[in-house]
Short mmCIF file of C-alpha atoms in Angstrom, two decimals:
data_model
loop_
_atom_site.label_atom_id
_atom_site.label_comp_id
_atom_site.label_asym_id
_atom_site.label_seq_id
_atom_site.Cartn_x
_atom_site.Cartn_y
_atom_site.Cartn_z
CA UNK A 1 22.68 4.76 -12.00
CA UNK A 2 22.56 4.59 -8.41
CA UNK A 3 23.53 7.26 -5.36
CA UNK A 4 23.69 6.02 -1.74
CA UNK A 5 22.68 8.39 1.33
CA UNK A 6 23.76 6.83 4.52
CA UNK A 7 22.59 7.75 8.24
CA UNK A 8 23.38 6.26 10.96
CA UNK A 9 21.50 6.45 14.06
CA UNK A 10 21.92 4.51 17.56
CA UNK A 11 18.99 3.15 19.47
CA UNK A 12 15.95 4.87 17.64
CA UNK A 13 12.63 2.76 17.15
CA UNK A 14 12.66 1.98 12.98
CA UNK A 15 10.00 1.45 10.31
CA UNK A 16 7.79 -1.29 9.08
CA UNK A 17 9.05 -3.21 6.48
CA UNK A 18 10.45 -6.94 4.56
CA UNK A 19 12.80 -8.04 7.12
CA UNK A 20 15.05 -11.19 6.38
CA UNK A 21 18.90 -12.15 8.13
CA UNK A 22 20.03 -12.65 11.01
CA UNK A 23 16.99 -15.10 12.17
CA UNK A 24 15.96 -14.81 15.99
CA UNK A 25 19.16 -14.32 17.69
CA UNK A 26 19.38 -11.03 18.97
CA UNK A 27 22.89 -10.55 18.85
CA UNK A 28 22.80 -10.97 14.91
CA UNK A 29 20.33 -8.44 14.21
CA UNK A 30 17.66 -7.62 11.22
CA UNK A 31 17.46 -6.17 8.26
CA UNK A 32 14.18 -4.61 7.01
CA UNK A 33 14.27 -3.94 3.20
CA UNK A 34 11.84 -1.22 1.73
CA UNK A 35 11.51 -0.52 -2.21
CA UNK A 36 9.69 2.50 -3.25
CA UNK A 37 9.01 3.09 -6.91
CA UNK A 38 8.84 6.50 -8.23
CA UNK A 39 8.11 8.18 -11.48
CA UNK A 40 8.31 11.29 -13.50
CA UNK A 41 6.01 12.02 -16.84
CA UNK A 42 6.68 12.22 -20.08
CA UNK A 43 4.16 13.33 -23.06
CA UNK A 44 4.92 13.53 -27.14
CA UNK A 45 4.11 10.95 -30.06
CA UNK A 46 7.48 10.72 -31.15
CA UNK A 47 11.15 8.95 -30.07
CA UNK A 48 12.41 12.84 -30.11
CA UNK A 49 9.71 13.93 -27.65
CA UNK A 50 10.22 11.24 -25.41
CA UNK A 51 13.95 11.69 -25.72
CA UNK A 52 13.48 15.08 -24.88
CA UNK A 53 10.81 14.49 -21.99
CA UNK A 54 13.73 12.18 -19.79
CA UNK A 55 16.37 15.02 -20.85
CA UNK A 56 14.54 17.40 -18.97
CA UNK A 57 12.71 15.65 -16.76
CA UNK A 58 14.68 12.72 -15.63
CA UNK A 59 16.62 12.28 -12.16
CA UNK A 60 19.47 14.33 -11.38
CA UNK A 61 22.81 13.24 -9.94
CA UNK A 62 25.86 15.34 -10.18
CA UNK A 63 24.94 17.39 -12.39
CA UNK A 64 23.63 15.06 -14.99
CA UNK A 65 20.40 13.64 -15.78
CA UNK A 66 19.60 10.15 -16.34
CA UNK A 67 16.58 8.11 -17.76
CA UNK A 68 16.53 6.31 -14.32
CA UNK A 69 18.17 6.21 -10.86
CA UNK A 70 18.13 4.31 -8.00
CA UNK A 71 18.81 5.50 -4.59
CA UNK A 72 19.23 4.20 -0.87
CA UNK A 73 18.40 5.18 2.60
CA UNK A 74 20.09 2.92 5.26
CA UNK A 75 19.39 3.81 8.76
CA UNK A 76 20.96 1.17 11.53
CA UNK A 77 20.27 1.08 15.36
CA UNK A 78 21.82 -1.35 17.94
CA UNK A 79 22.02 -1.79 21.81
CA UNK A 80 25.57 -1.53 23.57
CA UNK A 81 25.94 -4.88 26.04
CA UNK A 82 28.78 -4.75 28.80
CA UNK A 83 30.61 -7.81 29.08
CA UNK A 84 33.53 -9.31 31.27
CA UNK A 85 35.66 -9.16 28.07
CA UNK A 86 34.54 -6.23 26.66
CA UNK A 87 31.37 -5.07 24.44
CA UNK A 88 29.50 -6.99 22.29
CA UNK A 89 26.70 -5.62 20.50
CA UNK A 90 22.40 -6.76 20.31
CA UNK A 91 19.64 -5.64 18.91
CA UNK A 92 21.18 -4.61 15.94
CA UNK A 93 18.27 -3.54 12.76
CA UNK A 94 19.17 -2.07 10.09
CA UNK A 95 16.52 -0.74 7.75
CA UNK A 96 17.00 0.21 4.25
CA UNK A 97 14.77 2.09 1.67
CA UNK A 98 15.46 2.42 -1.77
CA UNK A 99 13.77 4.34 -4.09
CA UNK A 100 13.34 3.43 -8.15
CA UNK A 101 13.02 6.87 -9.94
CA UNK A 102 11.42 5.63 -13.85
CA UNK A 103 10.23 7.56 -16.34
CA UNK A 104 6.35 7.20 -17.36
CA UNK A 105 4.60 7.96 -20.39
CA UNK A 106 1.06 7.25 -21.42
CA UNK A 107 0.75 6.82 -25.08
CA UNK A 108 -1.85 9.77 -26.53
CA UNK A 109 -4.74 8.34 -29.46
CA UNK A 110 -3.11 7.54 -32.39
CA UNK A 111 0.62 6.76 -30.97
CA UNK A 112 1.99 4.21 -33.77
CA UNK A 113 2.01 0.43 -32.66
CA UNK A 114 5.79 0.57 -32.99
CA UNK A 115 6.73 3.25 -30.82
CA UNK A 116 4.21 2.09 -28.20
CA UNK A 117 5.83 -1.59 -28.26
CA UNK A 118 9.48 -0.34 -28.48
CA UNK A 119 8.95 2.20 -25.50
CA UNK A 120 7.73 -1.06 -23.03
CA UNK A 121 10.51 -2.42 -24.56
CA UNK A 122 13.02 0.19 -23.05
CA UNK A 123 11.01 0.49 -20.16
CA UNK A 124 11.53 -3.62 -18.97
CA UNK A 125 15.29 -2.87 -19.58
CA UNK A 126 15.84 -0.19 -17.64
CA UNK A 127 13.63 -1.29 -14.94
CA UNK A 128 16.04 -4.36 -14.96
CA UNK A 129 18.88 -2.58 -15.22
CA UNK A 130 17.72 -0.06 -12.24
CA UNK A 131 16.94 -3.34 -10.22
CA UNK A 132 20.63 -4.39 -10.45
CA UNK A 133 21.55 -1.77 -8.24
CA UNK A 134 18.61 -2.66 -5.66
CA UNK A 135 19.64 -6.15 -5.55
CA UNK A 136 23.74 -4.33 -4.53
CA UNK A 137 22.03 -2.00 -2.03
CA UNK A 138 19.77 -4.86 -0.31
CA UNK A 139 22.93 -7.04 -0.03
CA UNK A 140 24.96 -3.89 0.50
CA UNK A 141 22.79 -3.44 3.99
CA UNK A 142 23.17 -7.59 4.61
CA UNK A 143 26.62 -6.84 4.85
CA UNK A 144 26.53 -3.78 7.08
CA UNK A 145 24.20 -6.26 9.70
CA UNK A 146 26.76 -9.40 9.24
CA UNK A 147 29.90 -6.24 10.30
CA UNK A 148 27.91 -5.24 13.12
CA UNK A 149 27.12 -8.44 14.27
CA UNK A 150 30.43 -9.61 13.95
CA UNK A 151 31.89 -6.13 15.96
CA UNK A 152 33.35 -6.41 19.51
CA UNK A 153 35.36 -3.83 21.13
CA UNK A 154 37.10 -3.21 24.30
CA UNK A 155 34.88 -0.66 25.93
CA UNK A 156 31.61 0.49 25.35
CA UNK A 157 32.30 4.10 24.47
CA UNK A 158 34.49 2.49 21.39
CA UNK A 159 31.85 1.04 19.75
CA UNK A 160 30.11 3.79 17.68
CA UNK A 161 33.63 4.90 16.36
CA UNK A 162 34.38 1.30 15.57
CA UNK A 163 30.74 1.06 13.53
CA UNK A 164 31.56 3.55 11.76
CA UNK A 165 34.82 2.54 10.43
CA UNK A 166 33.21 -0.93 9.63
CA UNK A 167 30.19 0.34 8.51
CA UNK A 168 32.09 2.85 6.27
CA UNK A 169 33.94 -0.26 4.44
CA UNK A 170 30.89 -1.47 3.82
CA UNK A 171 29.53 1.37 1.73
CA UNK A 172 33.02 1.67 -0.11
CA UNK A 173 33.45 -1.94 -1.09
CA UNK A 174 29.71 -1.91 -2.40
CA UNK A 175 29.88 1.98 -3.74
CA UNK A 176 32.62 -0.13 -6.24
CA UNK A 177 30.79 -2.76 -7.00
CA UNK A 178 28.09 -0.16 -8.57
CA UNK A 179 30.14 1.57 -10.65
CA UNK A 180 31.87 -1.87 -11.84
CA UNK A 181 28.37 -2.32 -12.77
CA UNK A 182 27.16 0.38 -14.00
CA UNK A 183 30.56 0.53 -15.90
CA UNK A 184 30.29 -3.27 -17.49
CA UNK A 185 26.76 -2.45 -18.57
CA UNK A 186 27.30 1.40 -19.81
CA UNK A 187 25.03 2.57 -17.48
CA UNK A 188 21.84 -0.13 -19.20
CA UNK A 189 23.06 0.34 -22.38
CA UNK A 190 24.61 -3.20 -22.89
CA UNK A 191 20.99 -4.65 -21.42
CA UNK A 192 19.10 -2.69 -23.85
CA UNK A 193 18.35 0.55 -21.78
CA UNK A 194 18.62 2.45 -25.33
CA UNK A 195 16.73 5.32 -26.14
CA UNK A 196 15.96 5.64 -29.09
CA UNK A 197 16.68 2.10 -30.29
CA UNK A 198 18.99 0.98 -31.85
CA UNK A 199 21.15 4.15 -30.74
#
């Protein structure tokens, strides 16, 4: 499960962080990829309690709860550039962070072997199924850099409109793309993001 918060901000200094695309020209811009894991506990000896533990516990969106999600920050900044033809754009960066939330559990003495191995188990598929939606979002803000890049308007005071709109197709193409996903794999299930197993 994902959820995608978008700001957009125009010529603002951004964060550290991976950044890949675009190479050195200035007029294609960066983007500078963040991943932050985060995780919530949950205690018992049993599949119920752990059941129970990510019921209560887990990430909200919507009004449901769910045993993981995986959310985005994209932030993008970019320099206007007066030409004889029009405006072109430089400078562009966008940053992205996106934040894993996963559920944690540390097995008390005496936890049976099986529950211990089938719990790592779910935790590797969800984690997997969770990083499906980071790969979307990384490529999601590739995409938003390659629109910019690509964006030339008439006049100067155009341009943020016109980033907007493109920017704005971005996020819907992409915001399908996750729920085609999350649809064709029923949310994990299908990859083995089951709890309990076998269920």
């Amino acid at each position: 499960m994902r959820l995608l918060v978008l700001l957009a901000l125009v010529a603002a200094p951004l964060a550290r962080a991976q950044g890949y695309g675009g190479g050195t020209d200035p007029q294609q811009g960066v983007v500078r990829a963040e991943v932050v894991h985060r995780y919530y506990d949950v205690e018992g000896r049993s599949e119920s309690d752990l059941l129970q533990g990510m019921l209560h516990q887990g990430p909200e969106w919507e009004g449901r709860r769910f045993f993981g999600l995986t959310t985005s920050d994209v932030r993008y900044v970019y320099n206007r550039i007066p030409t004889a033809t029009g405006c072109d754009l430089a400078n562009i960066v966008v940053t992205t962070t996106v934040t894993i939330v996963l559920p944690r559990w540390q097995p008390p003495r005496g936890t049976p072997y099986m529950l211990e191995r089938d719990w790592r188990r779910f935790e590797r598929t969800l984690r997997a199924h969770e990083d499906g939606h980071r790969r979307l979002l990384e490529e999601e803000a590739e995409q938003i850099r390659l629109a910019l890049a690509g964006l030339r308007t008439a006049r100067c005071d155009e341009v943020d409109r016109v980033a907007q709109r493109e920017v704005t197709r971005v996020r819907q193409h992409f915001g399908a793309m996750h729920r085609n996903y999350d649809a064709r794999t029923e949310h994990g299930r299908t990859q083995g993001a089951v709890w309990p197993p076998g269920h």
